[in-house]
CSV table of C-alpha atoms and ligand atoms in Angstrom, one decimal:
chain,number,residue,atom,x,y,z
K,1,UNK,CA,75.3,96.6,85.4
K,2,UNK,CA,76.3,93.9,88.5
K,3,UNK,CA,78.7,95.4,90.9
K,4,UNK,CA,82.1,95.3,90.1
K,5,UNK,CA,84.5,93.0,92.0
K,6,UNK,CA,87.9,93.0,93.5
K,7,UNK,CA,89.9,89.9,94.7
K,8,UNK,CA,92.2,90.9,97.0
K,9,UNK,CA,95.4,88.5,97.3
K,10,UNK,CA,97.6,89.9,100.0
K,11,UNK,CA,100.5,87.7,99.9
K,12,UNK,CA,103.5,86.8,101.6
K,13,UNK,CA,106.0,89.0,103.5
K,14,UNK,CA,105.1,92.7,104.1
K,15,UNK,CA,101.7,91.7,101.5
K,16,UNK,CA,99.2,91.5,104.6
K,17,UNK,CA,100.4,94.9,106.1
K,18,UNK,CA,100.4,97.3,102.8
K,19,UNK,CA,97.1,95.4,101.3
K,20,UNK,CA,95.6,96.6,104.7
K,21,UNK,CA,96.1,100.5,104.1
K,22,UNK,CA,95.0,99.3,100.3
K,23,UNK,CA,91.4,98.3,101.9
K,24,UNK,CA,91.2,101.2,104.4
K,25,UNK,CA,91.5,103.6,100.8
K,26,UNK,CA,89.1,101.4,99.0
K,27,UNK,CA,86.7,101.7,101.9
K,28,UNK,CA,87.3,105.7,101.7
K,29,UNK,CA,86.2,105.6,98.5
K,30,UNK,CA,83.3,103.8,99.1
K,31,UNK,CA,82.0,105.4,101.7
K,32,UNK,CA,82.9,109.2,100.3
K,33,UNK,CA,82.7,108.7,96.4
K,34,UNK,CA,79.9,106.2,96.4
K,35,UNK,CA,82.2,103.9,94.0
K,36,UNK,CA,80.8,100.1,94.6
K,37,UNK,CA,82.8,97.1,94.7
K,38,UNK,CA,82.2,93.2,95.6
K,39,UNK,CA,85.3,92.7,97.9
K,40,UNK,CA,86.7,89.1,99.0
K,41,UNK,CA,90.1,88.4,99.9
K,42,UNK,CA,91.9,84.6,99.7
K,43,UNK,CA,95.2,83.1,99.5
K,44,UNK,CA,98.2,83.4,97.4
K,45,UNK,CA,102.2,82.5,97.5
K,46,UNK,CA,103.6,81.0,100.8
K,47,UNK,CA,100.4,81.6,102.5
K,48,UNK,CA,98.7,79.7,100.4
K,49,UNK,CA,101.9,76.8,100.5
K,50,UNK,CA,101.1,76.9,104.4
K,51,UNK,CA,97.4,76.3,104.1
K,52,UNK,CA,96.9,73.9,101.5
K,53,UNK,CA,100.3,72.7,100.3
K,54,UNK,CA,100.1,74.3,96.9
K,55,UNK,CA,100.7,78.2,95.9
K,56,UNK,CA,97.7,78.4,94.3
K,57,UNK,CA,94.3,76.5,94.8
K,58,UNK,CA,92.4,76.5,91.9
K,59,UNK,CA,89.4,77.8,93.6
K,60,UNK,CA,91.5,80.8,94.2
K,61,UNK,CA,92.1,80.6,90.4
K,62,UNK,CA,88.7,80.3,89.4
K,63,UNK,CA,87.8,83.0,91.2
K,64,UNK,CA,90.5,85.7,90.3
K,65,UNK,CA,89.7,84.3,86.6
K,66,UNK,CA,86.3,85.6,87.2
K,67,UNK,CA,86.9,88.7,89.2
K,68,UNK,CA,86.5,92.1,87.3
K,69,UNK,CA,90.2,93.4,89.0
K,70,UNK,CA,92.9,91.5,91.3
K,71,UNK,CA,94.6,93.2,94.1
K,72,UNK,CA,98.2,91.2,94.9
K,73,UNK,CA,100.3,92.6,97.8
K,74,UNK,CA,103.6,90.5,97.2
K,75,UNK,CA,104.8,86.7,97.1
K,76,UNK,CA,107.8,84.8,98.7
K,77,UNK,CA,109.8,84.4,101.7
K,78,UNK,CA,113.2,82.6,102.8
K,79,UNK,CA,110.9,79.8,104.8
K,80,UNK,CA,110.0,78.5,100.9
K,81,UNK,CA,113.6,78.7,99.3
K,82,UNK,CA,113.8,74.9,99.5
K,83,UNK,CA,110.7,73.9,98.2
K,84,UNK,CA,110.1,72.4,95.1
K,85,UNK,CA,110.4,74.8,92.1
K,86,UNK,CA,106.3,73.7,91.2
K,87,UNK,CA,105.6,74.5,94.9
K,88,UNK,CA,107.6,78.0,95.2
K,89,UNK,CA,105.2,80.5,96.3
K,90,UNK,CA,106.7,82.3,93.1
K,91,UNK,CA,104.9,79.7,90.8
K,92,UNK,CA,101.2,81.2,92.4
K,93,UNK,CA,101.9,84.4,91.1
K,94,UNK,CA,103.2,82.9,87.7
K,95,UNK,CA,100.1,81.0,87.7
K,96,UNK,CA,97.5,83.7,88.2
K,97,UNK,CA,99.7,86.1,84.8
K,98,UNK,CA,99.4,82.6,82.6
K,99,UNK,CA,96.1,81.3,83.1
K,100,UNK,CA,94.6,84.9,83.2
K,101,UNK,CA,96.5,85.6,80.4
K,102,UNK,CA,97.7,89.1,81.3
K,103,UNK,CA,100.5,89.6,78.5
K,104,UNK,CA,100.7,93.8,78.9
K,105,UNK,CA,102.5,94.2,82.3
K,106,UNK,CA,102.1,98.5,82.5
K,107,UNK,CA,104.8,99.4,85.0
K,108,UNK,CA,105.2,103.5,85.3
K,109,UNK,CA,108.1,105.1,86.6
K,110,UNK,CA,107.4,108.1,87.6
K,111,UNK,CA,109.9,110.9,90.1
K,112,UNK,CA,107.6,112.6,92.3
K,113,UNK,CA,109.1,116.1,92.6
K,114,UNK,CA,109.7,115.3,96.9
K,115,UNK,CA,111.6,112.5,95.9
K,116,UNK,CA,113.8,113.9,93.2
K,117,UNK,CA,116.6,114.1,95.9
K,118,UNK,CA,116.2,110.6,97.1
K,119,UNK,CA,117.1,109.1,93.9
K,120,UNK,CA,120.5,107.8,93.2
K,121,UNK,CA,121.4,109.5,90.7
K,122,UNK,CA,121.8,113.4,90.0
K,123,UNK,CA,118.3,115.5,90.9
K,124,UNK,CA,118.5,116.9,87.0
K,125,UNK,CA,118.2,114.0,85.5
K,126,UNK,CA,115.4,112.3,87.1
K,127,UNK,CA,113.3,115.6,88.4
K,128,UNK,CA,109.6,115.0,86.7
K,129,UNK,CA,110.8,111.8,85.0
K,130,UNK,CA,107.4,109.9,83.9
K,131,UNK,CA,108.0,106.6,81.3
K,132,UNK,CA,106.0,103.8,80.8
K,133,UNK,CA,107.5,99.9,81.1
K,134,UNK,CA,105.4,97.8,78.9
K,135,UNK,CA,107.1,94.5,79.9
K,136,UNK,CA,105.2,91.5,77.9
K,137,UNK,CA,104.3,88.6,80.6
K,138,UNK,CA,102.8,85.5,79.7
K,139,UNK,CA,105.4,84.0,77.1
K,140,UNK,CA,109.9,84.5,76.4
K,141,UNK,CA,111.9,82.5,79.0
K,142,UNK,CA,109.4,82.4,82.2
K,143,UNK,CA,107.6,80.1,80.0
K,144,UNK,CA,109.3,78.9,77.1
K,145,UNK,CA,109.5,74.6,76.5
K,146,UNK,CA,112.1,72.6,76.9
K,147,UNK,CA,112.8,73.7,80.5
K,148,UNK,CA,114.8,72.1,83.2
K,149,UNK,CA,117.9,70.4,84.7
K,150,UNK,CA,119.0,67.1,82.3
K,151,UNK,CA,122.1,65.3,82.7
K,152,UNK,CA,124.3,65.1,79.4
K,153,UNK,CA,127.3,62.8,80.1
K,154,UNK,CA,128.6,63.0,83.4
K,155,UNK,CA,127.2,66.4,84.1
K,156,UNK,CA,124.0,68.7,84.5
K,157,UNK,CA,122.9,71.2,82.2
K,158,UNK,CA,120.0,73.8,83.0
K,159,UNK,CA,118.2,74.9,80.0
K,160,UNK,CA,115.7,77.7,79.8
K,161,UNK,CA,113.9,78.9,76.1
K,162,UNK,CA,113.5,82.2,74.9
K,163,UNK,CA,110.2,81.9,72.4
K,164,UNK,CA,108.3,84.2,70.9
K,165,UNK,CA,105.3,83.7,68.7
K,166,UNK,CA,103.8,86.7,66.4
K,167,UNK,CA,100.9,87.4,67.8
K,168,UNK,CA,102.5,87.7,71.3
K,169,UNK,CA,104.6,90.3,70.1
K,170,UNK,CA,101.7,92.1,67.9
K,171,UNK,CA,99.2,92.2,70.6
K,172,UNK,CA,101.8,93.5,73.5
K,173,UNK,CA,103.4,95.8,70.8
K,174,UNK,CA,99.5,97.3,70.0
K,175,UNK,CA,99.2,98.1,73.9
K,176,UNK,CA,102.1,99.9,73.7
K,177,UNK,CA,101.5,102.1,70.8
K,178,UNK,CA,98.1,102.6,72.2
K,179,UNK,CA,99.4,104.1,75.5
K,180,UNK,CA,102.2,106.2,73.7
K,181,UNK,CA,98.6,107.6,72.1
K,182,UNK,CA,97.5,108.7,75.3
K,183,UNK,CA,101.1,109.8,76.5
K,184,UNK,CA,103.6,111.5,74.4
K,185,UNK,CA,103.7,109.7,71.5
K,186,UNK,CA,107.3,107.7,71.4
K,187,UNK,CA,107.6,104.2,71.9
K,188,UNK,CA,110.8,102.7,72.2
K,189,UNK,CA,111.0,98.8,71.7
K,190,UNK,CA,113.8,96.7,73.3
K,191,UNK,CA,115.5,93.4,72.4
K,192,UNK,CA,118.9,91.6,71.8
K,193,UNK,CA,118.7,91.3,68.1
K,194,UNK,CA,122.4,91.6,67.7
K,195,UNK,CA,122.6,87.9,69.4
K,196,UNK,CA,119.4,86.6,69.4
K,197,UNK,CA,116.7,84.9,66.8
K,198,UNK,CA,113.8,85.8,68.8
K,199,UNK,CA,114.7,89.2,69.5
K,200,UNK,CA,115.2,89.5,65.4
K,201,UNK,CA,111.2,88.5,65.2
K,202,UNK,CA,110.5,91.0,68.2
K,203,UNK,CA,112.0,94.0,66.3
K,204,UNK,CA,110.8,93.1,62.7
K,205,UNK,CA,107.2,92.5,64.4
K,206,UNK,CA,106.8,96.0,66.4
K,207,UNK,CA,107.9,97.4,62.9
K,208,UNK,CA,105.3,95.7,61.0
K,209,UNK,CA,102.5,97.0,63.7
K,210,UNK,CA,103.8,100.3,63.7
K,211,UNK,CA,103.8,100.8,59.9
K,212,UNK,CA,100.6,99.0,59.6
K,213,UNK,CA,98.4,101.4,62.1
K,214,UNK,CA,100.1,103.3,64.0
K,215,UNK,CA,102.5,105.6,61.8
K,216,UNK,CA,101.7,108.6,64.1
K,217,UNK,CA,104.2,107.2,67.0
K,218,UNK,CA,107.5,107.7,67.3
K,219,UNK,CA,109.2,104.3,67.2
K,220,UNK,CA,112.8,103.7,67.9
K,221,UNK,CA,114.8,100.4,69.0
K,222,UNK,CA,117.5,99.3,71.0
K,223,UNK,CA,119.7,96.5,72.2
K,224,UNK,CA,118.1,96.2,75.8
K,225,UNK,CA,121.9,96.5,77.2
K,226,UNK,CA,122.1,99.6,75.6
K,227,UNK,CA,118.7,100.9,77.3
K,228,UNK,CA,119.7,100.3,80.5
K,229,UNK,CA,122.8,102.5,79.9
K,230,UNK,CA,120.6,104.6,78.2
K,231,UNK,CA,117.7,104.5,81.3
K,232,UNK,CA,120.6,105.2,83.7
K,233,UNK,CA,122.0,107.9,81.8
K,234,UNK,CA,119.0,110.0,80.3
K,235,UNK,CA,115.9,108.4,81.5
K,236,UNK,CA,113.9,111.5,79.9
K,237,UNK,CA,114.9,110.5,76.6
K,238,UNK,CA,111.8,107.6,76.9
K,239,UNK,CA,108.1,107.5,77.4
K,240,UNK,CA,107.1,104.0,76.6
K,241,UNK,CA,109.8,101.6,76.7
K,242,UNK,CA,108.5,98.2,75.3
K,243,UNK,CA,109.7,94.5,76.0
K,244,UNK,CA,110.1,91.2,76.5
K,245,UNK,CA,109.2,89.6,79.9
K,246,UNK,CA,112.7,88.9,81.0
K,247,UNK,CA,114.5,92.4,80.1
K,248,UNK,CA,111.4,94.0,81.2
K,249,UNK,CA,111.9,92.5,84.8
K,250,UNK,CA,115.2,94.0,85.2
K,251,UNK,CA,115.2,97.3,83.2
K,252,UNK,CA,111.8,97.7,85.5
K,253,UNK,CA,113.8,97.4,88.9
K,254,UNK,CA,116.4,99.5,87.0
K,255,UNK,CA,113.7,102.4,86.1
K,256,UNK,CA,111.8,101.7,89.5
K,257,UNK,CA,115.7,102.8,91.3
K,258,UNK,CA,115.6,105.9,89.7
K,259,UNK,CA,112.2,107.2,91.1
K,260,UNK,CA,114.3,106.9,94.9
K,261,UNK,CA,112.5,103.9,96.2
K,262,UNK,CA,111.2,100.6,95.2
K,263,UNK,CA,108.1,101.5,97.5
K,264,UNK,CA,106.7,103.8,95.5
K,265,UNK,CA,106.2,101.8,91.9
K,266,UNK,CA,102.9,99.9,91.2
K,267,UNK,CA,101.8,97.8,88.0
K,268,UNK,CA,99.3,96.7,86.1
K,269,UNK,CA,98.8,93.2,84.1
K,270,UNK,CA,96.1,93.7,81.4
K,271,UNK,CA,94.7,91.0,78.8
K,272,UNK,CA,92.0,90.7,76.6
K,273,UNK,CA,88.3,92.1,77.2
K,274,UNK,CA,86.0,90.4,79.0
K,275,UNK,CA,82.3,90.1,78.2
K,276,UNK,CA,81.2,93.3,79.9
K,277,UNK,CA,84.2,95.3,78.6
K,278,UNK,CA,86.6,95.5,80.7
K,279,UNK,CA,89.9,93.9,80.7
K,280,UNK,CA,91.1,91.1,82.8
K,281,UNK,CA,93.4,92.5,85.2
K,282,UNK,CA,95.6,91.9,87.8
K,283,UNK,CA,97.0,94.7,90.1
K,284,UNK,CA,100.6,94.7,91.9
K,285,UNK,CA,103.5,96.6,93.9
K,286,UNK,CA,106.3,96.2,91.8
K,287,UNK,CA,108.2,95.6,95.2
K,288,UNK,CA,108.7,92.1,96.8
K,289,UNK,CA,107.2,91.0,99.8
K,290,UNK,CA,110.6,92.2,102.0
K,291,UNK,CA,110.5,89.5,104.7
K,292,UNK,CA,113.8,91.4,106.4
K,293,UNK,CA,111.0,94.1,107.6
K,294,UNK,CA,107.8,91.8,107.2
K,295,UNK,CA,105.2,92.4,110.3
K,296,UNK,CA,107.6,95.5,111.3
K,297,UNK,CA,105.0,98.1,110.3
K,298,UNK,CA,107.7,99.8,108.4
K,299,UNK,CA,106.7,99.1,104.7
K,300,UNK,CA,106.1,101.5,102.3
K,301,UNK,CA,102.3,101.4,101.2
K,302,UNK,CA,102.5,103.6,98.3
K,303,UNK,CA,103.0,101.0,95.9
K,304,UNK,CA,100.5,99.2,96.8
K,305,UNK,CA,97.7,102.3,96.8
K,306,UNK,CA,98.9,103.3,93.5
K,307,UNK,CA,98.2,99.9,92.1
K,308,UNK,CA,94.7,100.3,93.5
K,309,UNK,CA,94.7,103.7,91.1
K,310,UNK,CA,95.5,102.1,88.6
K,311,UNK,CA,92.7,99.6,88.7
K,312,UNK,CA,90.6,102.3,89.3
K,313,UNK,CA,91.9,103.9,86.0
K,314,UNK,CA,92.4,101.0,83.6
K,315,UNK,CA,89.6,98.6,84.9
K,316,UNK,CA,86.8,100.7,86.4
K,317,UNK,CA,87.3,104.3,83.8
K,318,UNK,CA,87.6,106.3,86.7
K,319,UNK,CA,90.4,108.2,86.3
K,320,UNK,CA,89.5,110.9,87.8
K,321,UNK,CA,89.4,109.1,91.3
K,322,UNK,CA,92.5,107.6,90.1
K,323,UNK,CA,94.0,111.4,89.8
K,324,UNK,CA,92.5,112.0,93.3
K,325,UNK,CA,94.5,109.0,95.1
K,326,UNK,CA,97.8,110.0,93.3
K,327,UNK,CA,97.3,113.7,93.9
K,328,UNK,CA,96.7,112.8,97.8
K,329,UNK,CA,99.5,110.6,97.8
K,330,UNK,CA,102.0,113.6,96.1
K,331,UNK,CA,100.9,116.0,98.8
K,332,UNK,CA,101.7,113.5,101.5
K,333,UNK,CA,105.1,113.1,100.2
K,334,UNK,CA,105.3,117.0,99.7
K,335,UNK,CA,104.5,117.5,103.3
K,336,UNK,CA,107.8,115.6,104.2
K,337,UNK,CA,105.6,112.5,105.4
K,338,UNK,CA,108.1,109.5,105.1
K,339,UNK,CA,108.3,105.5,105.4
K,340,UNK,CA,111.9,104.7,106.2
K,341,UNK,CA,112.6,103.2,102.8
K,342,UNK,CA,112.4,106.8,101.6
K,343,UNK,CA,114.9,108.0,104.4
K,344,UNK,CA,119.1,107.9,105.1
K,345,UNK,CA,119.2,104.2,107.0
K,346,UNK,CA,118.4,104.5,110.5
K,347,UNK,CA,116.4,108.3,110.5
K,348,UNK,CA,113.8,108.7,113.3
K,349,UNK,CA,111.2,110.3,111.4
K,350,UNK,CA,110.4,107.4,109.6
K,351,UNK,CA,106.1,106.8,110.5
K,352,UNK,CA,104.6,103.7,110.0
K,353,UNK,CA,102.9,101.8,107.3
K,354,UNK,CA,99.4,102.6,109.0
K,355,UNK,CA,100.6,105.9,109.9
K,356,UNK,CA,101.3,106.5,105.6
K,357,UNK,CA,97.7,105.1,105.4
K,358,UNK,CA,96.2,108.1,107.8
K,359,UNK,CA,98.0,110.8,105.9
K,360,UNK,CA,96.9,109.5,102.3
K,361,UNK,CA,93.4,109.5,103.9
K,362,UNK,CA,93.6,113.3,105.2
K,363,UNK,CA,94.7,114.3,102.0
K,364,UNK,CA,91.7,112.6,100.6
K,365,UNK,CA,89.3,113.7,102.9
K,366,UNK,CA,90.3,117.4,101.9
K,367,UNK,CA,89.7,116.8,98.2
K,368,UNK,CA,86.2,116.7,98.9
I,401,LIG,C1,108.1,90.9,89.2
I,401,LIG,C2,109.0,90.0,90.1
I,401,LIG,C3,108.7,88.5,89.6
I,401,LIG,C4,109.2,88.4,87.9
I,401,LIG,C5,109.0,87.3,90.6
I,401,LIG,C6,108.7,87.8,92.0
I,401,LIG,C7,108.2,86.0,90.4
I,401,LIG,O1,110.6,90.2,90.1
I,401,LIG,O2,106.6,90.8,89.4
I,401,LIG,O3,108.8,91.7,88.5
I,401,LIG,O4,109.9,87.9,88.0
I,401,LIG,O5,108.5,88.5,87.3
I,402,LIG,MG1,111.0,91.6,88.8
């Protein structure tokens, strides 16, 4: 089999500086664990706009589609706020998701013991938390037509459309049930079936997929607003949460904060298997481009590192190596090494982005 390819798209803001540390980690695995990857880099988001006048070049799109895994940093920044909607950095990311058909977005929220005190919730509510949000990523209100700003009479009206086909609900539901089988066997599906027809259909289809193939899994349904409340009240009641594109966007930010910092959380976006059996896949931190701290070497690279761990696990079937990286991160945190996002405002003990990279690599070296 040919050497697996990884396309790195650092993007904007803190993307390039956190990705630099991830490259060091990948190189460590190549040098010390005998892993082989063909790595290339390209532009996305504002960086692509600056170079090509569009947030994703067709060549980059084609390369992403042919890669075994894409690693993305972050996109966006205030410099691009006034661009036409079709040119905004976010459109580059959305095009990648849509054209690679990455319908299942896995967003784990796991609270590292060393950070339980740092959550805005009480320690006993979050200590040991380990849940997985499965967010539908290629449909719903993000892509539904009609959309736009139109004129009606003498005023404008902004329109977006929530739209789900049965087949789109079915395939992401299957992903959630399969994951639950490898975890604690529980799925809670969230929608607003009380006010939205798309939510009624969502609930019906999820239940049908369950009853036909996954009766070993415990399935529950919740309205998404109540789900948000339950996530803050007692998040440990959940194992896998299955939800649509927009609710998943909101609920995953909420879940992320339970763990102490948005700077910790990775994600995997998976599509159908390719010819070589690997799923089409893109891995990215849940956090954004954080333009306020970009270029200062103060960002936390852990979410991006853990995204690479997910790539090892889900694209390359190297769960053992993923565990090795996750354990190294856990040990670094247990030692008290912290970037600024994991400390009270202004704390002088904060380490830089590259120092965090050093610390993880030191722990990896000890794992040999
Ligand atoms: C996310 C982000 C994106 C989204 C933006 C950057 C388009 O918030 O990945 O959660 O809304 O999906
Ligand atoms: Mg989001």
